[in-house]
Short mmCIF file of C-alpha atoms and ligand atoms in Angstrom, two decimals:
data_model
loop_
_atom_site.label_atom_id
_atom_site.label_comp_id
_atom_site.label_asym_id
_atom_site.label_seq_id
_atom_site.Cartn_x
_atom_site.Cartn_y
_atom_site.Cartn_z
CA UNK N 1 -13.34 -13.48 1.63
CA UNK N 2 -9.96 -11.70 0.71
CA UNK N 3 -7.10 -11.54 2.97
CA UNK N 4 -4.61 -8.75 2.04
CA UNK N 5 -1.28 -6.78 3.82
CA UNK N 6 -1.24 -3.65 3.55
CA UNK N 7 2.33 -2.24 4.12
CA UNK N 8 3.61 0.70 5.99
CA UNK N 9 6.30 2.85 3.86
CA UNK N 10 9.60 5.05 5.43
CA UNK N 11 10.97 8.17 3.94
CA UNK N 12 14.69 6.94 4.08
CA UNK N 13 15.11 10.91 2.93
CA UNK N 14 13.01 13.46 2.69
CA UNK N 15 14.08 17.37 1.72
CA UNK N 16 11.69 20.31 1.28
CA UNK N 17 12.46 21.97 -1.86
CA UNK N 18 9.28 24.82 -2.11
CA UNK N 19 6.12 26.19 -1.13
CA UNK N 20 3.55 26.11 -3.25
CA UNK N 21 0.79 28.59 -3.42
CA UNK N 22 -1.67 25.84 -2.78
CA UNK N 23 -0.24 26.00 0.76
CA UNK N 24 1.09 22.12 0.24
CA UNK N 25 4.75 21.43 0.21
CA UNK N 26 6.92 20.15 -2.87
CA UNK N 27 9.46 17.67 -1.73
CA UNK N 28 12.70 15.35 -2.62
CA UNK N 29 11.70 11.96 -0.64
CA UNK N 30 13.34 8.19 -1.15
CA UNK N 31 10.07 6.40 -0.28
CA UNK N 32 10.48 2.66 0.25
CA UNK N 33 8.16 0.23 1.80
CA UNK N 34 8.96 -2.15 4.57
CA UNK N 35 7.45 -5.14 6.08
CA UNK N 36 5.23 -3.97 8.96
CA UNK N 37 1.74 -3.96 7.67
CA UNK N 38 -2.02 -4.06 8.55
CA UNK N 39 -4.38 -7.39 8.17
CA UNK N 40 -7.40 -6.16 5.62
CA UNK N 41 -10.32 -8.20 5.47
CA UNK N 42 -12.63 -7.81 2.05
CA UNK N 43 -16.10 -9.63 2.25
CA UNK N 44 -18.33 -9.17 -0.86
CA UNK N 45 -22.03 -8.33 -0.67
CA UNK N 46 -24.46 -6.37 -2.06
CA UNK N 47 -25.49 -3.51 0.76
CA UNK N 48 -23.02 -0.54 0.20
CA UNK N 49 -19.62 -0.28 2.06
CA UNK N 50 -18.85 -0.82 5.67
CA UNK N 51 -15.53 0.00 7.15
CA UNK N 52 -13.95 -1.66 10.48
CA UNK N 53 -10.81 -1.37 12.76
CA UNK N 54 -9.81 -2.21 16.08
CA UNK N 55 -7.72 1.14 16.43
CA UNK N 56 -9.80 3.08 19.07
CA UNK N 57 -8.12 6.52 16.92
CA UNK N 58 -9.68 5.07 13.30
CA UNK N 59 -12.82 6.60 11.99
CA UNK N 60 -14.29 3.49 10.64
CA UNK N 61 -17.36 6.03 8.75
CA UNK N 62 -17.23 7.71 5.57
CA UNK N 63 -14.09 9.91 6.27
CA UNK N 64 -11.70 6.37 6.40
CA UNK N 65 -9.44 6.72 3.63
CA UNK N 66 -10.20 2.87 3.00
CA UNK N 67 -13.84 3.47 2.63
CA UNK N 68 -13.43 6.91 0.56
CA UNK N 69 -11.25 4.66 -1.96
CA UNK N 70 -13.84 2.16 -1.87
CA UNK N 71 -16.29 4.78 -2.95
CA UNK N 72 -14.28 5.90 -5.58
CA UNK N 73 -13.64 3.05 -7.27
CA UNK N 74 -17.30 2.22 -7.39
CA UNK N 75 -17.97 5.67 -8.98
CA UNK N 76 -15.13 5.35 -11.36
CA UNK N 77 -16.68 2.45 -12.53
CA UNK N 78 -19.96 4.31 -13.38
CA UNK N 79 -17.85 6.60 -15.34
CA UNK N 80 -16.57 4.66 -17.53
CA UNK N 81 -20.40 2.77 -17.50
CA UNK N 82 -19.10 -0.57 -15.93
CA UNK N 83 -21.18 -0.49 -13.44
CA UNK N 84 -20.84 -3.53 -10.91
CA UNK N 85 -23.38 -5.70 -10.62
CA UNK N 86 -24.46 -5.55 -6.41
CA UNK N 87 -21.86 -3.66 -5.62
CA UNK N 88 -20.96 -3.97 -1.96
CA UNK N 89 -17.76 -4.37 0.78
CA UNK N 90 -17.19 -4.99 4.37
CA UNK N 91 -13.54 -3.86 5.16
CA UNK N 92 -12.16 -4.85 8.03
CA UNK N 93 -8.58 -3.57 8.88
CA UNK N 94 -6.41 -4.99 11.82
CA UNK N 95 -3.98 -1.94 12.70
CA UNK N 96 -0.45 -3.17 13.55
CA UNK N 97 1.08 0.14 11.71
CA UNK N 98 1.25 2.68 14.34
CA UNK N 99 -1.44 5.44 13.31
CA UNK N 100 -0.04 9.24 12.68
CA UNK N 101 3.28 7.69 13.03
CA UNK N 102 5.00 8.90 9.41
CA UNK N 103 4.38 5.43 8.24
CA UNK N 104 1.40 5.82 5.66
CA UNK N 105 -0.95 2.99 7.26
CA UNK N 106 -4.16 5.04 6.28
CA UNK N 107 -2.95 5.60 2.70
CA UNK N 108 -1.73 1.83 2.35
CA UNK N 109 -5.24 0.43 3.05
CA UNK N 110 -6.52 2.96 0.62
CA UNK N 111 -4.09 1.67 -2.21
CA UNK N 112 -5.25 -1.88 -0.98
CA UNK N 113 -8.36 -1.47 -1.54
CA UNK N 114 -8.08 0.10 -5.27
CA UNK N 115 -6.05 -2.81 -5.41
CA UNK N 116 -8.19 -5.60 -4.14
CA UNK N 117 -11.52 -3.54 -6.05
CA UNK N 118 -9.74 -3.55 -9.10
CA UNK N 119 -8.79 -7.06 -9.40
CA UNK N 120 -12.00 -8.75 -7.98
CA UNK N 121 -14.07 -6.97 -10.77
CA UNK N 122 -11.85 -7.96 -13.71
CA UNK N 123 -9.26 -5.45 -13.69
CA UNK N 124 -11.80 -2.51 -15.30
CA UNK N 125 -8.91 0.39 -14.83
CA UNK N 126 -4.93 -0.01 -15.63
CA UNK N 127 -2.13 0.55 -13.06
CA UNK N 128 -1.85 4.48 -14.64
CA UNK N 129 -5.95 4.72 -14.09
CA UNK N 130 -5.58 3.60 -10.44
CA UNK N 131 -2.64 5.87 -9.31
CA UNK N 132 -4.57 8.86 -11.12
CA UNK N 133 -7.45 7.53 -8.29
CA UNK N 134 -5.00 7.38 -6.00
CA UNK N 135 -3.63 10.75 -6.41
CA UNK N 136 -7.47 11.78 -5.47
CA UNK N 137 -7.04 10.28 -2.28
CA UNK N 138 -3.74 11.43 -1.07
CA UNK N 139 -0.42 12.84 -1.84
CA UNK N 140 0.99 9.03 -0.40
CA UNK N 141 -1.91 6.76 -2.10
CA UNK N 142 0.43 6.26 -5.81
CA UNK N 143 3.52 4.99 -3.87
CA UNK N 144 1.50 2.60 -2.41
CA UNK N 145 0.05 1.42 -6.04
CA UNK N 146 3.80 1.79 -7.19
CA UNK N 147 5.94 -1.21 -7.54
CA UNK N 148 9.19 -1.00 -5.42
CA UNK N 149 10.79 1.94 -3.97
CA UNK N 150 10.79 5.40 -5.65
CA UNK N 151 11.82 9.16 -5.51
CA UNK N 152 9.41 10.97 -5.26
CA UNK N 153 8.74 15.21 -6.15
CA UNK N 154 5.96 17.31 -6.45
CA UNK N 155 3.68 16.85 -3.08
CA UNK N 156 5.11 13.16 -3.34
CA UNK N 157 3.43 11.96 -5.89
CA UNK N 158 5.77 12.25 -9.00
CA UNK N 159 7.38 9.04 -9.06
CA UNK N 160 10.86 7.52 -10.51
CA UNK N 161 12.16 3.93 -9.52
CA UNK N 162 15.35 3.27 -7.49
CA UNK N 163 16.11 -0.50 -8.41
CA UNK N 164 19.69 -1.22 -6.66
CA UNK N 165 18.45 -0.47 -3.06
CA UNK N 166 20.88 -2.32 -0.78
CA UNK N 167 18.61 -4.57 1.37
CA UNK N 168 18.42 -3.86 4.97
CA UNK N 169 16.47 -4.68 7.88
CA UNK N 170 14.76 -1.80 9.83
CA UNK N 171 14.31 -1.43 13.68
CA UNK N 172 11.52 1.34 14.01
CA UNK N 173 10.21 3.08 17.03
CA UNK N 174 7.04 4.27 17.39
CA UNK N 175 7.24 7.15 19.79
CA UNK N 176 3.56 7.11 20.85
CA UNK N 177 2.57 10.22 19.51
CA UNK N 178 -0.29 10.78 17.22
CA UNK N 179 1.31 13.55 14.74
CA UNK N 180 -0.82 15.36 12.85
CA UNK N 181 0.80 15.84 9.32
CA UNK N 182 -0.21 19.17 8.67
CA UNK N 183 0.77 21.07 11.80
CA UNK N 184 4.31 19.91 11.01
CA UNK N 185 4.10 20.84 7.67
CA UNK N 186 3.18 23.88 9.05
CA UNK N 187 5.73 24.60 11.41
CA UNK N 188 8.59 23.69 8.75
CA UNK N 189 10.75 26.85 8.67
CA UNK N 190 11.71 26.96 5.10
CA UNK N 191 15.56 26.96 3.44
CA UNK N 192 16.57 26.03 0.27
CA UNK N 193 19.97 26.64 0.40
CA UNK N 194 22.72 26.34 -2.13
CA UNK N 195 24.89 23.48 -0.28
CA UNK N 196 21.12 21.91 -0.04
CA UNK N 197 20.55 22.24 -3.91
CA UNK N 198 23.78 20.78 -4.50
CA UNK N 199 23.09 17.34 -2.26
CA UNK N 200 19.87 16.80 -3.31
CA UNK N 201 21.38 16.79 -7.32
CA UNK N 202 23.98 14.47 -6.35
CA UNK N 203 21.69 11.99 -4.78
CA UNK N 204 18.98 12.90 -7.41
CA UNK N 205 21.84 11.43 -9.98
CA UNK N 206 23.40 9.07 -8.49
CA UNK N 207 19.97 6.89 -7.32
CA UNK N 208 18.57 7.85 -10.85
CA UNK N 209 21.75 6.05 -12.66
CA UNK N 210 21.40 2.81 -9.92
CA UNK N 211 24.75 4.24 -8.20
CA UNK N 212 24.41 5.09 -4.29
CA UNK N 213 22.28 1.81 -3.32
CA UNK N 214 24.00 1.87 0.20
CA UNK N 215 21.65 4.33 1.55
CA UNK N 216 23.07 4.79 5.11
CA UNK N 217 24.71 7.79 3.62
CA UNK N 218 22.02 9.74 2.67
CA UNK N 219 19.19 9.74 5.92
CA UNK N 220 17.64 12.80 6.08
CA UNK N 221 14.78 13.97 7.29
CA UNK N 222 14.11 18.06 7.02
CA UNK N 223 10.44 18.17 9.02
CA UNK N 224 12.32 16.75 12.39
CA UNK N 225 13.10 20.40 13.18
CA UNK N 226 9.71 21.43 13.14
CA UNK N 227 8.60 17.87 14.64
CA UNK N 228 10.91 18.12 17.64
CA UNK N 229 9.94 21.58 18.47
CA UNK N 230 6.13 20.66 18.56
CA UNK N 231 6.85 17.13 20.14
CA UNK N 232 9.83 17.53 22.22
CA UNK N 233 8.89 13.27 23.14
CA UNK N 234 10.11 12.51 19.31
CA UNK N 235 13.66 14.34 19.79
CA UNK N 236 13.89 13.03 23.34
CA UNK N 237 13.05 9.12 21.92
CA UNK N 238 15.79 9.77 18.90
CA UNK N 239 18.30 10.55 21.20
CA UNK N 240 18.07 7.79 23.38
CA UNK N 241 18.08 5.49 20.34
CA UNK N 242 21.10 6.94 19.41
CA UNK N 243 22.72 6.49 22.60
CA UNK N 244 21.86 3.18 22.90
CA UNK N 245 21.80 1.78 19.05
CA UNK N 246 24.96 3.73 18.69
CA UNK N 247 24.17 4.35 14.75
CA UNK N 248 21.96 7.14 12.93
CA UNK N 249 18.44 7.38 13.40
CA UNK N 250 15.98 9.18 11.60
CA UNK N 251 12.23 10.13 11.69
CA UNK N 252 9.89 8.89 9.23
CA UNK N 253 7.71 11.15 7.56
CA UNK N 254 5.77 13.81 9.61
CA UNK N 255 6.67 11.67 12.25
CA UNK N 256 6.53 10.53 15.18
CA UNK N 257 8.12 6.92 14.33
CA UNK N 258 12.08 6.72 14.17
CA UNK N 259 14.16 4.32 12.33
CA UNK N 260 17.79 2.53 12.11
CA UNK N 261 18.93 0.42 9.43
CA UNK N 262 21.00 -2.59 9.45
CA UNK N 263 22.71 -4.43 6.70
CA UNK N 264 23.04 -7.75 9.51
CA UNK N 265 20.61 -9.34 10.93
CA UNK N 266 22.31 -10.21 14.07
CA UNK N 267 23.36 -6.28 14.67
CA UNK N 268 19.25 -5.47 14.17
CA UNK N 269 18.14 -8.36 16.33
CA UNK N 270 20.76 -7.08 19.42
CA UNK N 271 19.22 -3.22 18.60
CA UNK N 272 15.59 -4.58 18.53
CA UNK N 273 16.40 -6.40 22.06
CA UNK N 274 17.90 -3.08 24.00
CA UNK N 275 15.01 -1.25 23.11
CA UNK N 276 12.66 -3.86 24.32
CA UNK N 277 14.81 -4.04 27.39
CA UNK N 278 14.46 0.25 27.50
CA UNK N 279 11.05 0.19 26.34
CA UNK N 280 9.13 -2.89 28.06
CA UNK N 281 5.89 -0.77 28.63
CA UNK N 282 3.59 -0.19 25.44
CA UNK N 283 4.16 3.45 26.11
CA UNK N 284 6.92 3.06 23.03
CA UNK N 285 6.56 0.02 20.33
CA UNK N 286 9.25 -1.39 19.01
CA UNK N 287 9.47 -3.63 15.54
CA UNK N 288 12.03 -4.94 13.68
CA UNK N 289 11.58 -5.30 10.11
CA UNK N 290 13.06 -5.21 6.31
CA UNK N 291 12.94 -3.03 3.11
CA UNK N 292 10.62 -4.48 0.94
CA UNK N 293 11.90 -4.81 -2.55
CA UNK N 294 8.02 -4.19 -3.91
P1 LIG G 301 0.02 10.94 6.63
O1 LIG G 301 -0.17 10.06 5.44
O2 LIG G 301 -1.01 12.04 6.75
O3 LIG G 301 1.43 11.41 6.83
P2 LIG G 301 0.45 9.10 8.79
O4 LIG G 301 1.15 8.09 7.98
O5 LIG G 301 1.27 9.87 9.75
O6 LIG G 301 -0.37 10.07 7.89
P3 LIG G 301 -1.97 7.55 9.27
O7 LIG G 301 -1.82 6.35 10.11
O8 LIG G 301 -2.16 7.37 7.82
O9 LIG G 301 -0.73 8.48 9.61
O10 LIG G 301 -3.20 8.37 9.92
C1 LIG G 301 -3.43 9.73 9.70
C2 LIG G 301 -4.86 10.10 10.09
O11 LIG G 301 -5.77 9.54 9.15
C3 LIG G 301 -5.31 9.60 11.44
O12 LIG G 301 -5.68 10.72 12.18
C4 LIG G 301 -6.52 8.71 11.20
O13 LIG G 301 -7.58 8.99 12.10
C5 LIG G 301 -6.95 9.03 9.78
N1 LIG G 301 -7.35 7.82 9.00
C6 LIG G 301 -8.36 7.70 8.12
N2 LIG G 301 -8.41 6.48 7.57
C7 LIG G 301 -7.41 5.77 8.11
C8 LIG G 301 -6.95 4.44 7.94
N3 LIG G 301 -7.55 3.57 7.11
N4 LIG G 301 -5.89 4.05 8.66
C9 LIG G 301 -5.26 4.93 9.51
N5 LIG G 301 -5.67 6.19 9.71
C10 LIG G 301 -6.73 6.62 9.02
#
Protein backbone atom coordinates (compact mmCIF):
# COMPACT_ATOMS: atom_id res chain seq x y z
CA UNK A 1 0.00 0.00 0.00
CA UNK A 2 1.00 3.70 -0.88
CA UNK A 3 0.09 6.57 1.18
CA UNK A 4 0.30 9.91 -0.72
CA UNK A 5 -0.96 13.94 -0.15
CA UNK A 6 -2.29 15.31 -2.64
CA UNK A 7 -2.23 19.19 -2.30
CA UNK A 8 -4.74 21.82 -3.01
CA UNK A 9 -3.20 24.93 -5.09
CA UNK A 10 -4.42 29.01 -4.83
CA UNK A 11 -4.32 31.44 -7.65
CA UNK A 12 -2.54 34.23 -5.54
CA UNK A 13 -3.46 36.22 -9.07
CA UNK A 14 -5.26 35.44 -11.74
CA UNK A 15 -6.07 38.00 -14.92
CA UNK A 16 -8.00 37.11 -18.09
CA UNK A 17 -6.07 38.18 -20.98
CA UNK A 18 -8.37 36.57 -24.20
CA UNK A 19 -10.92 34.46 -25.56
CA UNK A 20 -10.07 31.90 -27.53
CA UNK A 21 -12.12 30.50 -30.30
CA UNK A 22 -12.10 27.18 -28.58
CA UNK A 23 -14.51 28.90 -26.18
CA UNK A 24 -11.71 28.34 -23.19
CA UNK A 25 -10.08 31.29 -21.62
CA UNK A 26 -6.25 32.34 -21.86
CA UNK A 27 -5.06 33.64 -18.57
CA UNK A 28 -2.08 35.42 -16.40
CA UNK A 29 -2.31 33.25 -12.99
CA UNK A 30 0.54 33.00 -9.99
CA UNK A 31 -0.38 29.40 -9.10
CA UNK A 32 1.21 28.18 -5.87
CA UNK A 33 0.39 25.21 -3.81
CA UNK A 34 -0.36 25.19 -0.15
CA UNK A 35 -0.59 22.69 2.54
CA UNK A 36 -4.23 21.54 2.73
CA UNK A 37 -4.40 18.28 0.91
CA UNK A 38 -6.33 14.98 0.41
CA UNK A 39 -5.18 11.38 1.97
CA UNK A 40 -4.79 8.95 -1.35
CA UNK A 41 -4.66 5.43 -0.78
CA UNK A 42 -2.92 3.17 -3.78
CA UNK A 43 -3.36 -0.71 -3.33
CA UNK A 44 -1.87 -2.83 -6.18
CA UNK A 45 -3.71 -5.74 -7.79
CA UNK A 46 -4.41 -7.20 -10.80
CA UNK A 47 -8.44 -6.56 -11.56
CA UNK A 48 -8.63 -3.11 -13.39
CA UNK A 49 -9.08 0.24 -11.47
CA UNK A 50 -11.42 1.08 -8.69
CA UNK A 51 -11.87 4.56 -7.45
CA UNK A 52 -13.15 5.60 -3.76
CA UNK A 53 -14.04 8.78 -1.70
CA UNK A 54 -15.92 9.67 1.21
CA UNK A 55 -17.15 13.04 -0.48
CA UNK A 56 -20.94 12.31 -0.97
CA UNK A 57 -20.37 15.09 -4.33
CA UNK A 58 -17.29 12.67 -5.85
CA UNK A 59 -18.09 10.40 -8.70
CA UNK A 60 -15.96 7.58 -7.61
CA UNK A 61 -16.77 5.74 -11.55
CA UNK A 62 -15.04 6.25 -14.65
CA UNK A 63 -15.61 10.09 -14.96
CA UNK A 64 -13.13 10.69 -11.53
CA UNK A 65 -10.33 12.55 -12.77
CA UNK A 66 -8.17 10.12 -10.49
CA UNK A 67 -9.42 7.10 -12.23
CA UNK A 68 -9.34 8.74 -15.91
CA UNK A 69 -5.48 9.43 -15.09
CA UNK A 70 -5.18 6.03 -13.93
CA UNK A 71 -6.47 4.88 -17.25
CA UNK A 72 -4.24 6.87 -19.06
CA UNK A 73 -1.26 6.02 -17.74
CA UNK A 74 -2.00 2.37 -18.28
CA UNK A 75 -2.68 3.11 -22.00
CA UNK A 76 0.34 5.25 -22.34
CA UNK A 77 2.19 2.47 -21.32
CA UNK A 78 0.82 0.26 -24.19
CA UNK A 79 1.96 2.94 -26.44
CA UNK A 80 5.11 2.99 -25.92
CA UNK A 81 4.72 -1.25 -25.61
CA UNK A 82 5.58 -1.39 -21.80
CA UNK A 83 2.84 -2.94 -21.00
CA UNK A 84 2.46 -3.69 -17.12
CA UNK A 85 2.45 -6.88 -16.07
CA UNK A 86 -1.35 -7.31 -14.00
CA UNK A 87 -2.04 -4.08 -14.17
CA UNK A 88 -4.49 -3.01 -11.50
CA UNK A 89 -5.38 -0.04 -8.62
CA UNK A 90 -7.73 0.59 -5.86
CA UNK A 91 -7.67 4.42 -5.15
CA UNK A 92 -9.00 5.54 -2.30
CA UNK A 93 -9.09 9.38 -1.69
CA UNK A 94 -9.98 11.02 1.76
CA UNK A 95 -11.37 14.61 0.71
CA UNK A 96 -10.22 17.32 3.18
CA UNK A 97 -9.89 19.94 0.06
CA UNK A 98 -13.19 21.49 -0.22
CA UNK A 99 -14.67 20.18 -3.69
CA UNK A 100 -15.57 23.03 -6.50
CA UNK A 101 -13.95 25.36 -4.15
CA UNK A 102 -11.08 27.02 -6.70
CA UNK A 103 -8.63 24.82 -4.99
CA UNK A 104 -7.79 22.06 -7.69
CA UNK A 105 -8.46 18.89 -5.32
CA UNK A 106 -9.79 16.82 -8.38
CA UNK A 107 -6.81 17.75 -10.57
CA UNK A 108 -4.23 17.15 -7.60
CA UNK A 109 -5.30 13.48 -7.17
CA UNK A 110 -5.06 13.18 -10.89
CA UNK A 111 -1.33 14.48 -10.88
CA UNK A 112 -0.94 12.03 -7.84
CA UNK A 113 -1.76 9.36 -9.40
CA UNK A 114 0.53 9.90 -12.71
CA UNK A 115 2.78 10.42 -10.02
CA UNK A 116 2.43 7.43 -7.81
CA UNK A 117 1.78 5.15 -11.46
CA UNK A 118 4.83 6.40 -12.75
CA UNK A 119 7.14 5.68 -10.03
CA UNK A 120 5.75 2.22 -8.86
CA UNK A 121 6.38 0.86 -12.47
CA UNK A 122 9.98 2.08 -12.82
CA UNK A 123 9.60 5.50 -13.92
CA UNK A 124 8.54 4.35 -17.82
CA UNK A 125 7.71 8.24 -18.86
CA UNK A 126 9.91 11.54 -17.87
CA UNK A 127 8.54 14.56 -15.92
CA UNK A 128 7.93 16.36 -19.72
CA UNK A 129 5.97 12.86 -20.78
CA UNK A 130 3.76 13.11 -17.67
CA UNK A 131 2.73 16.84 -17.82
CA UNK A 132 2.02 16.24 -21.70
CA UNK A 133 -0.56 13.39 -19.87
CA UNK A 134 -1.47 15.76 -17.68
CA UNK A 135 -2.36 18.42 -20.04
CA UNK A 136 -4.93 15.55 -21.38
CA UNK A 137 -6.57 15.62 -18.24
CA UNK A 138 -6.98 19.20 -17.41
CA UNK A 139 -5.94 22.69 -17.94
CA UNK A 140 -4.70 22.44 -13.81
CA UNK A 141 -3.21 18.67 -13.98
CA UNK A 142 0.80 20.14 -15.13
CA UNK A 143 0.94 22.54 -12.11
CA UNK A 144 0.28 19.85 -10.05
CA UNK A 145 3.26 17.65 -11.76
CA UNK A 146 5.28 21.03 -11.61
CA UNK A 147 7.79 21.58 -8.94
CA UNK A 148 7.10 24.81 -6.88
CA UNK A 149 5.03 27.68 -7.75
CA UNK A 150 4.64 29.02 -11.33
CA UNK A 151 3.01 31.60 -13.76
CA UNK A 152 1.08 30.27 -15.67
CA UNK A 153 -0.55 31.44 -19.57
CA UNK A 154 -2.31 29.84 -22.14
CA UNK A 155 -5.55 27.98 -20.46
CA UNK A 156 -3.01 27.60 -17.43
CA UNK A 157 -0.96 25.30 -18.55
CA UNK A 158 2.18 27.18 -19.93
CA UNK A 159 4.38 27.19 -17.09
CA UNK A 160 7.47 29.48 -15.79
CA UNK A 161 8.92 29.17 -12.13
CA UNK A 162 8.73 31.95 -9.49
CA UNK A 163 11.60 30.87 -6.99
CA UNK A 164 11.79 33.94 -4.36
CA UNK A 165 8.13 33.56 -3.15
CA UNK A 166 8.07 35.16 0.31
CA UNK A 167 6.70 32.38 2.61
CA UNK A 168 3.41 32.92 4.16
CA UNK A 169 0.83 31.14 5.93
CA UNK A 170 -2.74 31.08 4.43
CA UNK A 171 -6.14 31.27 6.32
CA UNK A 172 -8.74 30.02 3.61
CA UNK A 173 -12.47 29.95 3.72
CA UNK A 174 -14.43 27.69 2.11
CA UNK A 175 -17.71 29.39 1.44
CA UNK A 176 -19.80 26.20 1.02
CA UNK A 177 -20.61 26.53 -2.40
CA UNK A 178 -20.05 23.97 -5.02
CA UNK A 179 -18.91 26.35 -8.10
CA UNK A 180 -19.03 25.04 -11.21
CA UNK A 181 -15.91 26.31 -13.18
CA UNK A 182 -17.39 26.80 -16.36
CA UNK A 183 -20.50 28.84 -15.63
CA UNK A 184 -18.07 31.41 -14.19
CA UNK A 185 -15.96 31.27 -16.92
CA UNK A 186 -18.89 31.93 -18.65
CA UNK A 187 -20.25 34.78 -17.04
CA UNK A 188 -16.69 36.64 -17.09
CA UNK A 189 -17.47 39.94 -18.87
CA UNK A 190 -14.35 40.45 -20.79
CA UNK A 191 -11.71 43.71 -20.64
CA UNK A 192 -8.38 43.86 -21.54
CA UNK A 193 -7.63 47.18 -20.91
CA UNK A 194 -4.52 49.22 -21.38
CA UNK A 195 -3.82 50.10 -17.50
CA UNK A 196 -4.52 46.08 -17.29
CA UNK A 197 -1.80 45.29 -20.01
CA UNK A 198 0.50 47.47 -18.32
CA UNK A 199 0.20 45.59 -14.62
CA UNK A 200 0.20 42.37 -15.79
CA UNK A 201 3.92 43.28 -17.72
CA UNK A 202 5.19 44.69 -14.64
CA UNK A 203 4.39 41.72 -12.53
CA UNK A 204 5.10 39.42 -15.57
CA UNK A 205 8.87 41.05 -15.16
CA UNK A 206 9.38 41.57 -12.05
CA UNK A 207 8.37 37.68 -10.73
CA UNK A 208 10.23 36.46 -13.96
CA UNK A 209 13.65 38.32 -12.76
CA UNK A 210 12.96 36.88 -8.81
CA UNK A 211 12.02 40.69 -7.87
CA UNK A 212 8.37 41.18 -6.27
CA UNK A 213 8.50 37.95 -3.87
CA UNK A 214 6.26 39.89 -1.31
CA UNK A 215 3.15 39.02 -3.04
CA UNK A 216 0.58 40.88 -0.85
CA UNK A 217 0.83 43.49 -3.50
CA UNK A 218 -0.31 41.84 -6.31
CA UNK A 219 -3.87 39.67 -5.22
CA UNK A 220 -6.05 39.65 -7.86
CA UNK A 221 -8.57 37.75 -8.87
CA UNK A 222 -10.63 38.91 -12.28
CA UNK A 223 -13.53 35.90 -12.26
CA UNK A 224 -14.86 37.32 -8.64
CA UNK A 225 -17.04 39.70 -10.67
CA UNK A 226 -18.68 37.12 -12.46
CA UNK A 227 -18.48 34.74 -9.24
CA UNK A 228 -20.21 37.23 -6.95
CA UNK A 229 -22.93 37.98 -9.34
CA UNK A 230 -23.85 34.18 -9.72
CA UNK A 231 -23.09 33.44 -5.93
CA UNK A 232 -23.93 36.51 -4.11
CA UNK A 233 -22.87 33.91 -0.65
CA UNK A 234 -19.01 34.24 -2.00
CA UNK A 235 -19.10 38.26 -2.04
CA UNK A 236 -21.19 38.28 1.12
CA UNK A 237 -18.40 35.66 2.95
CA UNK A 238 -15.38 38.07 1.48
CA UNK A 239 -16.74 40.89 3.00
CA UNK A 240 -17.18 39.71 6.30
CA UNK A 241 -13.61 38.39 6.21
CA UNK A 242 -12.56 41.61 5.47
CA UNK A 243 -14.32 43.21 8.17
CA UNK A 244 -13.20 41.02 10.58
CA UNK A 245 -9.47 39.94 9.31
CA UNK A 246 -9.07 43.57 8.57
CA UNK A 247 -6.50 42.72 5.53
CA UNK A 248 -7.20 41.76 1.72
CA UNK A 249 -8.89 38.78 0.78
CA UNK A 250 -9.20 37.18 -2.37
CA UNK A 251 -11.04 34.26 -4.13
CA UNK A 252 -9.26 31.36 -5.36
CA UNK A 253 -9.80 30.22 -8.69
CA UNK A 254 -13.42 29.89 -10.02
CA UNK A 255 -14.15 30.03 -6.59
CA UNK A 256 -15.96 29.73 -4.03
CA UNK A 257 -12.95 29.47 -1.37
CA UNK A 258 -11.36 32.90 -0.15
CA UNK A 259 -7.99 33.50 1.17
CA UNK A 260 -5.68 35.94 3.44
CA UNK A 261 -2.10 35.74 3.77
CA UNK A 262 0.09 36.26 6.63
CA UNK A 263 3.78 36.69 6.88
CA UNK A 264 3.31 35.82 11.14
CA UNK A 265 2.15 33.12 12.45
CA UNK A 266 0.66 34.60 15.47
CA UNK A 267 -1.41 37.31 13.20
CA UNK A 268 -2.84 33.95 11.08
CA UNK A 269 -3.49 31.92 14.20
CA UNK A 270 -5.70 35.17 15.85
CA UNK A 271 -7.49 35.39 12.02
CA UNK A 272 -8.01 31.55 11.93
CA UNK A 273 -9.63 31.86 15.63
CA UNK A 274 -12.31 34.86 14.74
CA UNK A 275 -13.51 32.99 11.99
CA UNK A 276 -13.97 29.88 13.97
CA UNK A 277 -15.59 32.06 16.57
CA UNK A 278 -17.94 33.64 13.32
CA UNK A 279 -18.15 30.44 11.67
CA UNK A 280 -18.64 27.56 14.43
CA UNK A 281 -21.26 25.67 12.23
CA UNK A 282 -19.80 23.52 9.21
CA UNK A 283 -21.96 25.70 7.06
CA UNK A 284 -18.36 27.65 6.34
CA UNK A 285 -14.82 25.71 6.90
CA UNK A 286 -12.14 27.35 7.96
CA UNK A 287 -8.19 26.18 7.63
CA UNK A 288 -5.17 27.69 8.26
CA UNK A 289 -2.31 26.74 6.28
CA UNK A 290 1.18 27.69 4.39
CA UNK A 291 2.61 28.19 0.82
CA UNK A 292 4.26 25.25 -0.07
CA UNK A 293 7.65 25.87 -1.52
CA UNK A 294 7.09 22.53 -3.94
P1 LIG B 1 -11.58 23.18 -11.35
O1 LIG B 1 -10.26 22.48 -11.45
O2 LIG B 1 -12.59 22.75 -12.40
O3 LIG B 1 -11.50 24.66 -11.16
P2 LIG B 1 -12.24 22.98 -8.56
O4 LIG B 1 -10.85 23.08 -8.09
O5 LIG B 1 -13.11 24.16 -8.33
O6 LIG B 1 -12.29 22.58 -10.07
P3 LIG B 1 -12.68 20.19 -7.83
O7 LIG B 1 -12.70 19.89 -6.39
O8 LIG B 1 -11.50 19.79 -8.61
O9 LIG B 1 -12.99 21.75 -7.96
O10 LIG B 1 -14.03 19.53 -8.42
C1 LIG B 1 -14.61 19.90 -9.63
C2 LIG B 1 -15.59 18.83 -10.10
O11 LIG B 1 -14.87 17.66 -10.51
C3 LIG B 1 -16.58 18.36 -9.06
O12 LIG B 1 -17.85 18.59 -9.57
C4 LIG B 1 -16.35 16.86 -8.89
O13 LIG B 1 -17.57 16.13 -8.89
C5 LIG B 1 -15.53 16.46 -10.11
N1 LIG B 1 -14.44 15.48 -9.78
C6 LIG B 1 -14.03 14.44 -10.51
N2 LIG B 1 -13.00 13.80 -9.94
C7 LIG B 1 -12.73 14.44 -8.79
C8 LIG B 1 -11.78 14.24 -7.77
N3 LIG B 1 -10.89 13.24 -7.78
N4 LIG B 1 -11.79 15.10 -6.73
C9 LIG B 1 -12.69 16.14 -6.70
N5 LIG B 1 -13.62 16.35 -7.64
C10 LIG B 1 -13.65 15.52 -8.69
Amino acid sequence: MIKKASLAKINLFLYITGRRSDGFHDLFSLMAKIGLADDMTFVFHDRGIQVTCDHPDVPEDETNLAHRAAVLFFACCEKISKPIPGEGVCIHIKKQIPVGGGLGGGSSNAATVLQVLNDRYSRPFSLKQLIEMGRCLGADVPFFLFNGPALATGVGEKLAPVSNLHFCHVLLCDSGIHVPTSRVFKGHEFCLTSHKKYTIKSVSDALLQGQGGDIGQYLHNDLEGSAFRLYPEIRSTKKEMEDLLQRPVTMSGSGGSLFALYPDRKDAQQGYEMLCRRWPGKNRNVFLTALQNR
